[in-house]
Coordinates of C-alpha atoms and ligand atoms in Angstrom, one line a residue:
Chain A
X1 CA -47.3 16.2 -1.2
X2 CA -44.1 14.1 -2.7
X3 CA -42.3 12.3 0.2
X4 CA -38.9 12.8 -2.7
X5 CA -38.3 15.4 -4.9
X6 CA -35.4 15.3 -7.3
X7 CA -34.6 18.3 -9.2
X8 CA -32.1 18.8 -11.9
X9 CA -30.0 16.4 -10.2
X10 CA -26.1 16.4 -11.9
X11 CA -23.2 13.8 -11.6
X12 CA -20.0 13.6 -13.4
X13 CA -16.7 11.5 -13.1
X14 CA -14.1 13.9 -14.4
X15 CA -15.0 14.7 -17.6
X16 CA -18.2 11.5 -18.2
X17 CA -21.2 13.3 -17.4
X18 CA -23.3 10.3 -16.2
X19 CA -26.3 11.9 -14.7
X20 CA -27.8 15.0 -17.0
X21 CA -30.6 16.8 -15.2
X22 CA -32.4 14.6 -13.6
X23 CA -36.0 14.8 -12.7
X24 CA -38.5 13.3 -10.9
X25 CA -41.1 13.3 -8.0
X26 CA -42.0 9.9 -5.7
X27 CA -45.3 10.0 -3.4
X28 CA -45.5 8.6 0.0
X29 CA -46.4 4.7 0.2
X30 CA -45.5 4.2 -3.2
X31 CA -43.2 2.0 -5.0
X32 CA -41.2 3.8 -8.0
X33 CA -38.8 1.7 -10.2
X34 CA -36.1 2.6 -12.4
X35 CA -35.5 0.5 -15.3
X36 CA -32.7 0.8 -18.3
X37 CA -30.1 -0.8 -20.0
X38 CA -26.5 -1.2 -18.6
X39 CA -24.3 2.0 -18.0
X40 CA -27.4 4.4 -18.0
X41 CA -26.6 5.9 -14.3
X42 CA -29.3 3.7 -12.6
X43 CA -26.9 3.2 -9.8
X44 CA -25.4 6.4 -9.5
X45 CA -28.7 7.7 -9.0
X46 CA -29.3 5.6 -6.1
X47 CA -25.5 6.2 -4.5
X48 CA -26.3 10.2 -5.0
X49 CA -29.8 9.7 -2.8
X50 CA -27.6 7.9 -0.4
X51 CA -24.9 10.0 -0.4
X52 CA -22.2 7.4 -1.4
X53 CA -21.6 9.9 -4.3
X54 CA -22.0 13.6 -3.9
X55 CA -23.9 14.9 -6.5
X56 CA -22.3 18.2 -9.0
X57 CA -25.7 19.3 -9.5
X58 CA -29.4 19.5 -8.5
X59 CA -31.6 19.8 -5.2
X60 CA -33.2 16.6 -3.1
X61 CA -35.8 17.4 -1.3
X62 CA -37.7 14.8 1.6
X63 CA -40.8 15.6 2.9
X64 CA -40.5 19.2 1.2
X65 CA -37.5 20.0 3.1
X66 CA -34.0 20.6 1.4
X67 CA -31.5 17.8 2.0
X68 CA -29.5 18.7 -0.5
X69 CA -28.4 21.5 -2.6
X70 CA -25.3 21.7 -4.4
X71 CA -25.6 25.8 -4.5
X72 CA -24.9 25.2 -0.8
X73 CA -21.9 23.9 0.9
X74 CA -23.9 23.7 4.4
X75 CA -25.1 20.2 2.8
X76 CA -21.8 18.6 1.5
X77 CA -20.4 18.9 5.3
X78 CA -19.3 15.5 6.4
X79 CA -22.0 15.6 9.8
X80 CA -25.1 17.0 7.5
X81 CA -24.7 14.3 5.4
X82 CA -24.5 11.6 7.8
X83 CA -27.4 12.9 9.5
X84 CA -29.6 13.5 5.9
X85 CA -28.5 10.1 4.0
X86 CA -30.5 8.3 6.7
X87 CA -33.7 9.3 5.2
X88 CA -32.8 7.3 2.8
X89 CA -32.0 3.0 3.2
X90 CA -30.1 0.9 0.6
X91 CA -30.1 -2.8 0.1
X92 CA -27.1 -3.4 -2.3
X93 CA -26.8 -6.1 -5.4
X94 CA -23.8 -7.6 -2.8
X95 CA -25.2 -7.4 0.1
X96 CA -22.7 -6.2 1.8
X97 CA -23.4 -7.8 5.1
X98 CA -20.7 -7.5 7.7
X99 CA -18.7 -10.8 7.8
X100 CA -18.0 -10.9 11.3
X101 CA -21.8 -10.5 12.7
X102 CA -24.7 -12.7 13.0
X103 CA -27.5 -12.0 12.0
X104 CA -29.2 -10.4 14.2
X105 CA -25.4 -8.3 14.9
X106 CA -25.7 -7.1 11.5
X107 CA -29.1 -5.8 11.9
X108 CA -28.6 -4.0 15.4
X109 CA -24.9 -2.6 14.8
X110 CA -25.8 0.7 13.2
X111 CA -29.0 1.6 15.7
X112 CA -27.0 0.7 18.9
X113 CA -23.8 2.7 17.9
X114 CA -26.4 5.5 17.1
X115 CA -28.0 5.0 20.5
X116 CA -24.5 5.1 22.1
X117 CA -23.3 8.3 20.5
X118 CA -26.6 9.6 21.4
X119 CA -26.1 9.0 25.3
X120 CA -22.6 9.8 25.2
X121 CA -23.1 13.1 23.9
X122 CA -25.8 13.4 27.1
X123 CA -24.4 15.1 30.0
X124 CA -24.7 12.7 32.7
X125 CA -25.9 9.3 31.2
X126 CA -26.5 6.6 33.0
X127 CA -25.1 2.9 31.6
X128 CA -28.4 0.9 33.1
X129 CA -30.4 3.4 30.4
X130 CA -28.3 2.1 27.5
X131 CA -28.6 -1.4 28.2
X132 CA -32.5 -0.7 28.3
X133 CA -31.9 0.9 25.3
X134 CA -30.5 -1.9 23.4
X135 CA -33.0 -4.1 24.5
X136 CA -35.3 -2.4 22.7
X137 CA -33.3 -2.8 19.8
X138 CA -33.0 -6.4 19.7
X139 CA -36.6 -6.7 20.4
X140 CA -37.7 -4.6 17.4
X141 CA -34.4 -6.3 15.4
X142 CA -35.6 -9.8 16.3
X143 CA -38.7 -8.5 14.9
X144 CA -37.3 -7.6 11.7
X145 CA -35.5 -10.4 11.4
X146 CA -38.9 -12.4 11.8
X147 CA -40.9 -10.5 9.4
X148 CA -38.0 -11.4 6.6
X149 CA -38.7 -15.6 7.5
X150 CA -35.7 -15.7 9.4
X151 CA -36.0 -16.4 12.9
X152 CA -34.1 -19.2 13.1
X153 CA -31.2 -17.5 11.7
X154 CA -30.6 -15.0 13.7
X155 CA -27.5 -16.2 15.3
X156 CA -25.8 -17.2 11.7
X157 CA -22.9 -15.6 9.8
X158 CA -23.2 -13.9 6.6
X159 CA -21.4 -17.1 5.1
X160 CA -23.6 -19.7 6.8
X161 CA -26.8 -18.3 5.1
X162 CA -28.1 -18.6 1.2
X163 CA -27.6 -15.3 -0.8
X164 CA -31.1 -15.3 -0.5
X165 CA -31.5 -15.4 3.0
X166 CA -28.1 -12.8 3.2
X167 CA -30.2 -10.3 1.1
X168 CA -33.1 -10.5 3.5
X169 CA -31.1 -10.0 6.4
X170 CA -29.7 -6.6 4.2
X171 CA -33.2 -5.6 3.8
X172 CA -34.3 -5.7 7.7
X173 CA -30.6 -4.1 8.1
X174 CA -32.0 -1.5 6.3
X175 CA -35.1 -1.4 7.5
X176 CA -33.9 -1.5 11.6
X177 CA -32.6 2.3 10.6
X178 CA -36.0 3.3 9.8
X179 CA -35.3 4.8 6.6
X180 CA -38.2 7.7 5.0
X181 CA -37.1 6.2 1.3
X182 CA -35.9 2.6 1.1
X183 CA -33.6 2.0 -2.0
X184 CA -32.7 -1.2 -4.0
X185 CA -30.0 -1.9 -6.4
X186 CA -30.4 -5.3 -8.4
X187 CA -31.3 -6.3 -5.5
X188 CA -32.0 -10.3 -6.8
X189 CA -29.0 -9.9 -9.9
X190 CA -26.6 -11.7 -7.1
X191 CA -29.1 -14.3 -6.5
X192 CA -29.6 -17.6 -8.4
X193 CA -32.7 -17.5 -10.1
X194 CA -34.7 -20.1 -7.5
X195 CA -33.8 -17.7 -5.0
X196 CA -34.9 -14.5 -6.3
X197 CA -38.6 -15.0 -5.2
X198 CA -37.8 -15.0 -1.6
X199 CA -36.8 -11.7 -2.1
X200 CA -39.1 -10.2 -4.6
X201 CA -42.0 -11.8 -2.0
X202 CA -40.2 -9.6 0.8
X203 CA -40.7 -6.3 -1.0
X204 CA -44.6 -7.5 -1.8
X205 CA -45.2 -7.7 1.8
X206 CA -43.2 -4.0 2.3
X207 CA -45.6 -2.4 0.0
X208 CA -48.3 -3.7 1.3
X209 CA -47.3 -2.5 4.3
X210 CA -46.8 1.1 2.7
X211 CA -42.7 1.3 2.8
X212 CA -41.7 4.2 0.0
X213 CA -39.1 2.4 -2.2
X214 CA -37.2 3.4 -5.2
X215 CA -36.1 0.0 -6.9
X216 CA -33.4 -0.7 -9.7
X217 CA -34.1 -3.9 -11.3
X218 CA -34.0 -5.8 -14.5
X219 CA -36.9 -7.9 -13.4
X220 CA -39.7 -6.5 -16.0
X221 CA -42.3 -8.7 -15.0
X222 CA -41.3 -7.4 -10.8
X223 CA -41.7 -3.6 -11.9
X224 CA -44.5 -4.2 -13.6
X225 CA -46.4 -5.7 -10.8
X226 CA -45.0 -3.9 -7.8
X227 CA -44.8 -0.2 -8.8
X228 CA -47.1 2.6 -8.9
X229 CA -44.5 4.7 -11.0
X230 CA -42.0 3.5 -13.4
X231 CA -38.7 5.7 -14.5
X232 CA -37.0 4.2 -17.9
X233 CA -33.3 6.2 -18.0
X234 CA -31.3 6.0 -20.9
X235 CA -27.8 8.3 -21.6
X236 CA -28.0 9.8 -18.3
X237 CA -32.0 11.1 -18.8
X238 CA -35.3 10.1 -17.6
X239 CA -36.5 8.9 -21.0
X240 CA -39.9 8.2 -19.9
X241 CA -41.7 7.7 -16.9
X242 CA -45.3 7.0 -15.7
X243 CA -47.6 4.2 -14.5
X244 CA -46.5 0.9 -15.2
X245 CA -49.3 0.5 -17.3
X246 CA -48.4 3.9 -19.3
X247 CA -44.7 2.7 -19.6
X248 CA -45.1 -0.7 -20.8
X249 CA -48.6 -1.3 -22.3
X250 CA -48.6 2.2 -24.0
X251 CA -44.7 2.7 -24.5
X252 CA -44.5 6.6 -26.2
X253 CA -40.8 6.9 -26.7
X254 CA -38.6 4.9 -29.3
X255 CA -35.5 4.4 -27.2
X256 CA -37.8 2.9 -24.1
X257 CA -39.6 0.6 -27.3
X258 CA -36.1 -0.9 -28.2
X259 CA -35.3 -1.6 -24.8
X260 CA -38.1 -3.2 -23.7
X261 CA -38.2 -5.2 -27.0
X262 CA -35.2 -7.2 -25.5
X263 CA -37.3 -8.7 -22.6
Chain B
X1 CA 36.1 -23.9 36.7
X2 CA 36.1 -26.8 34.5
X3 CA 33.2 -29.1 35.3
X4 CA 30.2 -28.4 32.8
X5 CA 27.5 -28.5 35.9
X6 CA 29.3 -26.1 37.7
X7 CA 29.5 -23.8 35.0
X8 CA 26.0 -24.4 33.7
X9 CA 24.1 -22.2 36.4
X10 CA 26.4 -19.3 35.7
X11 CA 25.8 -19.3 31.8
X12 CA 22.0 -19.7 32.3
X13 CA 21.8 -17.2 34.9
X14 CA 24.1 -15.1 32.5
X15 CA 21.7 -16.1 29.5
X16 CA 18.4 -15.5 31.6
X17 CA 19.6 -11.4 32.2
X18 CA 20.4 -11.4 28.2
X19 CA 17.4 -12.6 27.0
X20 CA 15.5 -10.5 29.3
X21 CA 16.5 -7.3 27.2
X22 CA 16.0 -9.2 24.2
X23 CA 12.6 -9.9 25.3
X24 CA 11.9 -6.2 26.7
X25 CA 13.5 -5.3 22.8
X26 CA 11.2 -7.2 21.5
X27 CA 7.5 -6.5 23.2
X28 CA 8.7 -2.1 23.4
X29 CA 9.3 -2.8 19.4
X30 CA 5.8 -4.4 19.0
X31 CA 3.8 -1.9 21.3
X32 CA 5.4 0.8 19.7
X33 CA 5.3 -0.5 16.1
X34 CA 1.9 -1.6 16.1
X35 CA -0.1 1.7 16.5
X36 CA 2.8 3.7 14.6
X37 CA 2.6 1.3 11.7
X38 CA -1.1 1.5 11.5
X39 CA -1.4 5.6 11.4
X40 CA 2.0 5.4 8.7
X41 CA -0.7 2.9 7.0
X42 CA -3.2 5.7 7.3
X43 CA -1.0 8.4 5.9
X44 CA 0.6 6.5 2.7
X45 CA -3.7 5.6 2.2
X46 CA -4.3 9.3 2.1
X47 CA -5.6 11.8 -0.1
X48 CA -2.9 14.7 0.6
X49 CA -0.8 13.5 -2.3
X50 CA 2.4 15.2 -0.3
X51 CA 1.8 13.3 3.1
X52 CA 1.3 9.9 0.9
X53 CA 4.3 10.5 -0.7
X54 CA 6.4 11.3 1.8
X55 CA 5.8 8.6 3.8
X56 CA 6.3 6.3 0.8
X57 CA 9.3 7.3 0.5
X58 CA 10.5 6.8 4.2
X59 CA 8.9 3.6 3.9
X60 CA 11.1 2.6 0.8
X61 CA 14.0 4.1 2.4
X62 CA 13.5 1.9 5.3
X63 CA 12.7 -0.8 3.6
X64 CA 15.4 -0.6 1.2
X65 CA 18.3 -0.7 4.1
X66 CA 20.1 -2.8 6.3
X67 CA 18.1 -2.5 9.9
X68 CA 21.8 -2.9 11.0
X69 CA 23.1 0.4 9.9
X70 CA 19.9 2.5 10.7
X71 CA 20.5 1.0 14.5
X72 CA 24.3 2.3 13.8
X73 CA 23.3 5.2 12.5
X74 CA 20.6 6.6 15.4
X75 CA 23.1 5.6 17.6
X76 CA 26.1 7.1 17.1
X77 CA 24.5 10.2 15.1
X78 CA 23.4 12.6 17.7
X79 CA 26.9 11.9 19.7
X80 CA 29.1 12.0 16.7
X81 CA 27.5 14.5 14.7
X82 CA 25.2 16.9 17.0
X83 CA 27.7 16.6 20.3
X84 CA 24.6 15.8 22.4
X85 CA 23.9 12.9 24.1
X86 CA 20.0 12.0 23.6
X87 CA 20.1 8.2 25.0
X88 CA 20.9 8.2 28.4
X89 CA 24.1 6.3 29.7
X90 CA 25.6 3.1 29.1
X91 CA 23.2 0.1 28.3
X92 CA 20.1 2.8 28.8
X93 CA 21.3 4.6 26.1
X94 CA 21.7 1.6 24.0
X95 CA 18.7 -0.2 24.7
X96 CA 17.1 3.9 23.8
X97 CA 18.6 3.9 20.5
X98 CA 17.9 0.6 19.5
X99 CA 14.0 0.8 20.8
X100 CA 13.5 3.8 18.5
X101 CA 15.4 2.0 15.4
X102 CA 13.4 -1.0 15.8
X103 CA 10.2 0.8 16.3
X104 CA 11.1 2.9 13.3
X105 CA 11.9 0.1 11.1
X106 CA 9.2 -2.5 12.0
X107 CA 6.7 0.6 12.5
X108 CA 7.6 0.6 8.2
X109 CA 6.9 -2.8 7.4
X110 CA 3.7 -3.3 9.7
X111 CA 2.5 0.2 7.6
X112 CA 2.6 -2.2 4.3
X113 CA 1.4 -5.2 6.0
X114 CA -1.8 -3.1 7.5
X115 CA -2.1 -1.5 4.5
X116 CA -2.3 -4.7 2.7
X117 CA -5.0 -5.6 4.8
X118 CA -7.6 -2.7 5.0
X119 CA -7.2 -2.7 0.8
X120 CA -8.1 -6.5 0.6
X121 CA -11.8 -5.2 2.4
X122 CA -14.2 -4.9 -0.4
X123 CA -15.1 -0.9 -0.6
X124 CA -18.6 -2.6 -0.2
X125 CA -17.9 -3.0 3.5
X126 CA -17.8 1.0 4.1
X127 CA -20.4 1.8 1.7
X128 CA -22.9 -0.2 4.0
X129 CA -21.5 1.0 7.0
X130 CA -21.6 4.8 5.6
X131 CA -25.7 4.4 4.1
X132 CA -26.5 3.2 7.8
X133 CA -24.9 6.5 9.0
X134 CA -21.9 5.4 10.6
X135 CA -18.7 7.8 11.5
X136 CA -15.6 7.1 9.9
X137 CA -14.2 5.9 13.3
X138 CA -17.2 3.5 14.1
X139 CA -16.5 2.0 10.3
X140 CA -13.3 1.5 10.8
X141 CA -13.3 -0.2 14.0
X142 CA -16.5 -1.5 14.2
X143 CA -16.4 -3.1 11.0
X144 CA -13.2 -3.1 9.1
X145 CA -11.0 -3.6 12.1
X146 CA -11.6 -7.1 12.5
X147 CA -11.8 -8.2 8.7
X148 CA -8.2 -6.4 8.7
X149 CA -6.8 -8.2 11.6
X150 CA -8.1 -11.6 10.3
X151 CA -6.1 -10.9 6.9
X152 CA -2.7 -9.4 8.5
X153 CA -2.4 -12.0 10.9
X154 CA -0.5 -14.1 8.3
X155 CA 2.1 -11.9 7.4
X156 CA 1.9 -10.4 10.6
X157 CA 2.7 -13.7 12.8
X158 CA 6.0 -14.1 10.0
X159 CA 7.4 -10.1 10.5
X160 CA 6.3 -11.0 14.5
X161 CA 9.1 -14.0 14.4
X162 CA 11.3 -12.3 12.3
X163 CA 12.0 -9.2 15.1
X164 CA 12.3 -12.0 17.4
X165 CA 15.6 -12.4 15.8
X166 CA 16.4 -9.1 14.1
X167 CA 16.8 -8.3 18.3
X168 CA 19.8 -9.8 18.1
X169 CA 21.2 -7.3 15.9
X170 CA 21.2 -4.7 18.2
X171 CA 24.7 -6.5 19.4
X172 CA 26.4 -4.3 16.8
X173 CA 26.1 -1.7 19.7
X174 CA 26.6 -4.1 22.3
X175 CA 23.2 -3.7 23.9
X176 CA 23.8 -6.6 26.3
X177 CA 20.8 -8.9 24.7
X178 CA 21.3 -13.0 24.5
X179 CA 24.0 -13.1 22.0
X180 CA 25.6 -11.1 24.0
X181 CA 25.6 -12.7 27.0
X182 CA 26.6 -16.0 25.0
X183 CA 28.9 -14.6 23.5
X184 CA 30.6 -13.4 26.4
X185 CA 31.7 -17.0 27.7
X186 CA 33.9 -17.2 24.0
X187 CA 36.0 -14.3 25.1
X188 CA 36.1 -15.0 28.9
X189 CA 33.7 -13.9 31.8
X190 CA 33.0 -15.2 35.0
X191 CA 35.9 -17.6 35.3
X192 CA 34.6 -18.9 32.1
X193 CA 36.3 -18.3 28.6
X194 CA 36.7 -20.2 25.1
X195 CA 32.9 -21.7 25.7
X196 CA 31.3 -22.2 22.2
X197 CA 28.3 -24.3 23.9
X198 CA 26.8 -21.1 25.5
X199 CA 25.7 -20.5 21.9
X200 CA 23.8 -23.4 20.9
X201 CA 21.8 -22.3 24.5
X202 CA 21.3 -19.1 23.5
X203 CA 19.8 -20.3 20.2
X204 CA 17.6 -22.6 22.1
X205 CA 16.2 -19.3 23.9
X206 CA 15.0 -17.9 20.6
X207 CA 13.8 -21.4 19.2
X208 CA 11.3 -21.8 22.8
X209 CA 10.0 -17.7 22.0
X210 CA 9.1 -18.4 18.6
X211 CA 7.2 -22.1 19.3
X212 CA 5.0 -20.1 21.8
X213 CA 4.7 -17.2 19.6
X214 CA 3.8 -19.1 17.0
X215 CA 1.2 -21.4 19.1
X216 CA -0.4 -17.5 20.3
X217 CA -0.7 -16.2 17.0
X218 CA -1.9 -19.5 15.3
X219 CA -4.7 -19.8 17.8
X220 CA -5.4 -16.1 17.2
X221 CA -5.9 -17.2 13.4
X222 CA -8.1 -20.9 14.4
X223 CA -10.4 -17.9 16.7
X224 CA -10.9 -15.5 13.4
X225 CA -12.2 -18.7 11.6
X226 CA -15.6 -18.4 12.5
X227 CA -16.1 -15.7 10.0
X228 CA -15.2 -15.7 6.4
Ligands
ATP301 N1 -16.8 5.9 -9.7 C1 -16.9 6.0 -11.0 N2 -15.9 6.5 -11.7 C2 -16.0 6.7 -13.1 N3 -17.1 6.3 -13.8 C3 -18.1 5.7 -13.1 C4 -18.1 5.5 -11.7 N4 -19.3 5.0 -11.4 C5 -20.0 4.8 -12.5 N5 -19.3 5.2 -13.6 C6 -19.8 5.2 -15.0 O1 -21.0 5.8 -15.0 C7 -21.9 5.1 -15.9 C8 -23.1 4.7 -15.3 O2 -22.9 3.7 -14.3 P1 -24.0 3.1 -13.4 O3 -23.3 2.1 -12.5 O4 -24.7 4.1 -12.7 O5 -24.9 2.4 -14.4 P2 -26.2 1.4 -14.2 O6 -27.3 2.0 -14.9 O7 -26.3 1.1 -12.8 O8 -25.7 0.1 -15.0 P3 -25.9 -1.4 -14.7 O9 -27.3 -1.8 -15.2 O10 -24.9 -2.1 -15.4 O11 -25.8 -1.6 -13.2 C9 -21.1 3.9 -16.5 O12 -20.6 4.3 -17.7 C10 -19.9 3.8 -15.5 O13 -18.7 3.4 -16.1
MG302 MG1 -26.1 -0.6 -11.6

């Protein structure tokens, strides 16, 4: 069974129709990238999965359970969403990282304000409870933090770290939500070029440890090696898509030809 | 009385009750301008293309007038015009009127000086906050509230100094602030009359306000340096 299922999925800014029916399926434990020249929605895609744009057309399904349908208004409501988008985590090009957190602040902000809400919503909570509760978090947040090669850089800001090292901390910020599906935009085009591997090694280790990702990148050689499934999107369309062996050793379609003739 | 000692105690006790009321003028225009200015902020940010423009306008009209004849103009307005008296007696009623002038006015240019702020937060800020699955209200305060503070406090700690002594204007209804007070001793009070000196003290009390505002709000901006 597909952990994602994207069906006919639609997105327009007023009258430029940048996503046209857009297809595709992603199986649990595996690693899908999306590859394609500048401009051909690879973004947009992501920031619909996510949520950051609300998509005109189409059905998401996780798990085979509807988290989206744009038939149904029940799923653009403000609380739906913010409950749904967490089956999905993005690691943005920028970052992103929140300036005025360390490390280890960055990575624990989101789950301890979800922990919060959640006991505040209880009837008669009980403070010692939370505090337990957030030293969970830390634990498992330290963890995270460790796995990414960063334990001694816990307690640094955003702009005491490499961009390399920032990304990494985006990644396990990511990761401390426990996302289903986690996302990546570009997520070494920021980076200078000796610092890309850090990164790239990172999302190795993830897949070996059977995290579902979607990637945009313009690393051919990354795709390549890391995916089980690779999406080429031109104009808006899934040109062509298949095994990375299928889409770049036995290229069918001309448009994916020309672009990967620029590599 | 002629000796200056003897009449020094009386003009700096004189002084001391003036600049009191400039000083209660002052903090009631920043405790009410603060908050008010940030949700005007909010509004002109909006979507509702009606409540945005509507309060751009106010801002603009605001903005675009003497503070001394909107203080003029709330006070003598509901009196003059309405034949009801909504400030209270006497200095009451003046220090009323001029609390909701100033909060009015300031309130308007803290709205542009906020708004200023949240824009200069990259939208990437949100974004990240809103894929974790953040509310609105735990974004804005838990992320961009800081980050906006840290690039207000500039213009903020200049518009701060500046009410310090736009107070003073709220002599043109004889609310009985510092300049006031000092000017009192020119036309006679308390045995003391033709004094020009009482002046030069009460500008001393403004110059003492603003070096320790200005030391509180600097050292706010050294604290916000840790991040960038
Ligand atoms: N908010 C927006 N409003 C209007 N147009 C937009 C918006 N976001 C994206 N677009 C347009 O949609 C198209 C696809 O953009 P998108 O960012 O998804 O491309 P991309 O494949 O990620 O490109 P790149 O490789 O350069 O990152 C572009 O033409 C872009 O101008
Ligand atoms: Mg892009």
């Amino acid at each position: 069974m597909a952990i994602l299922e994207v069906s006919h999925l639609k997105k327009s800014f007023g009258k430029t129709k940048v996503l046209k029916d857009i297809n595709f399926t992603l199986e649990k434990n595996e690693v899908l990238s999306i590859i394609g020249s500048s401009g051909s929605g690879k973004t947009t895609l992501l920031r619909c999965l996510n949520f950051l744009e609300i998509p005109n057309g189409g059905v998401i399904k996780v798990n085979d359970e509807v988290i989206f349908d744009s038939e149904k208004p029940e799923y653009k409501q403000d609380k739906v969403i913010r409950e749904n988008r967490l089956n999905f985590g993005m690691v943005f090009q920028s970052f992103n990282l929140f300036p005025q957190y360390t490390a280890l602040d960055n990575v624990m902000l989101a789950r301890k304000l979800k922990a919060q809400n959640n006991f505040k919503a209880q009837k008669n909570f009980n403070i010692a409870d939370l505090k337990r509760e957030f030293e969970v978090i830390r634990v498992e947040c330290e963890g995270l933090l460790t796995k990414m090669g960063l334990s001694n850089r816990m307690d640094k800001y955003p702009h005491q770290l490499s961009g390399g090292q920032c990304q990494r901390v985006a990644i396990a910020r990511a990761l401390a939500m426990k996302p289903n599906i986690l996302c990546f935009d570009e997520p070494t085009s920021a980076l200078d070029p000796e610092l890309t591997g850090e990164v790239l090694k990172v999302i190795k280790e993830l897949k070996e440890e059977k995290m579902t990702m979607v990637i945009v990148t313009h690393e051919m050689e990354f795709a390549r090696d890391v995916s089980n499934e690779v999406i080429f999107m031109d104009g808006g369309h899934v040109v062509e898509c298949g095994t990375p062996d299928e889409v770049f050793n036995h290229t069918k379609e001309e448009r994916t030809k020309q672009f990967l003739g620029k590599f | 009385m002629d000796t200056f000692m003897e009449q020094l105690p009386i003009v700096v006790n004189s002084l001391n009750i003036g600049f009191l009321q400039t000083l209660k003028l002052f903090f009631v225009t920043l405790l009410g301008a603060l908050p008010i200015g940030l949700l005007i902020s909010f509004a002109t940010r909006s979507k509702i293309r009606p409540l945005s423009a509507f309060f751009k306008i106010i801002i603009w009209i605001v903005r675009g007038t003497p503070l001394m004849i909107q203080l003029l103009i709330i006070y003598y307005f509901p009196g003059l015009v309405l034949h009801q008296n909504i400030w209270g007696m006497a200095e009451t009623g003046r220090f009323n009127a001029s609390a909701v002038a100033f909060i009015f006015n300031y309130a308007c240019y803290f709205s542009e000086i906020f708004r200023g702020g949240i824009s200069r937060i990259p939208v990437g800020q949100e974004e990240a906050g809103m894929v974790l699955g953040m509310s609105k209200k735990d974004i804005f305060f838990k992320v961009k509230f800081l980050q906006m503070v840290k690039n207000i406090l500039p213009p903020m700690t200049n518009e701060i100094l500046t009410l310090v002594k736009d107070t003073s204007l709220a002599r043109i209804i004889a609310l009985q602030e510092v300049i006031w007070a000092g000017q009192a001793f020119m036309k006679g009070s308390q045995g003391i009359s033709g004094a020009i000196w009482p002046l030069f003290f009460t500008a001393l009390y403004y110059l003492i306000c603003n070096g320790i505002l200005t030391i509180i709000l600097g050292g706010m901006e050294k604290k916000l340096e840790y991040f960038k």
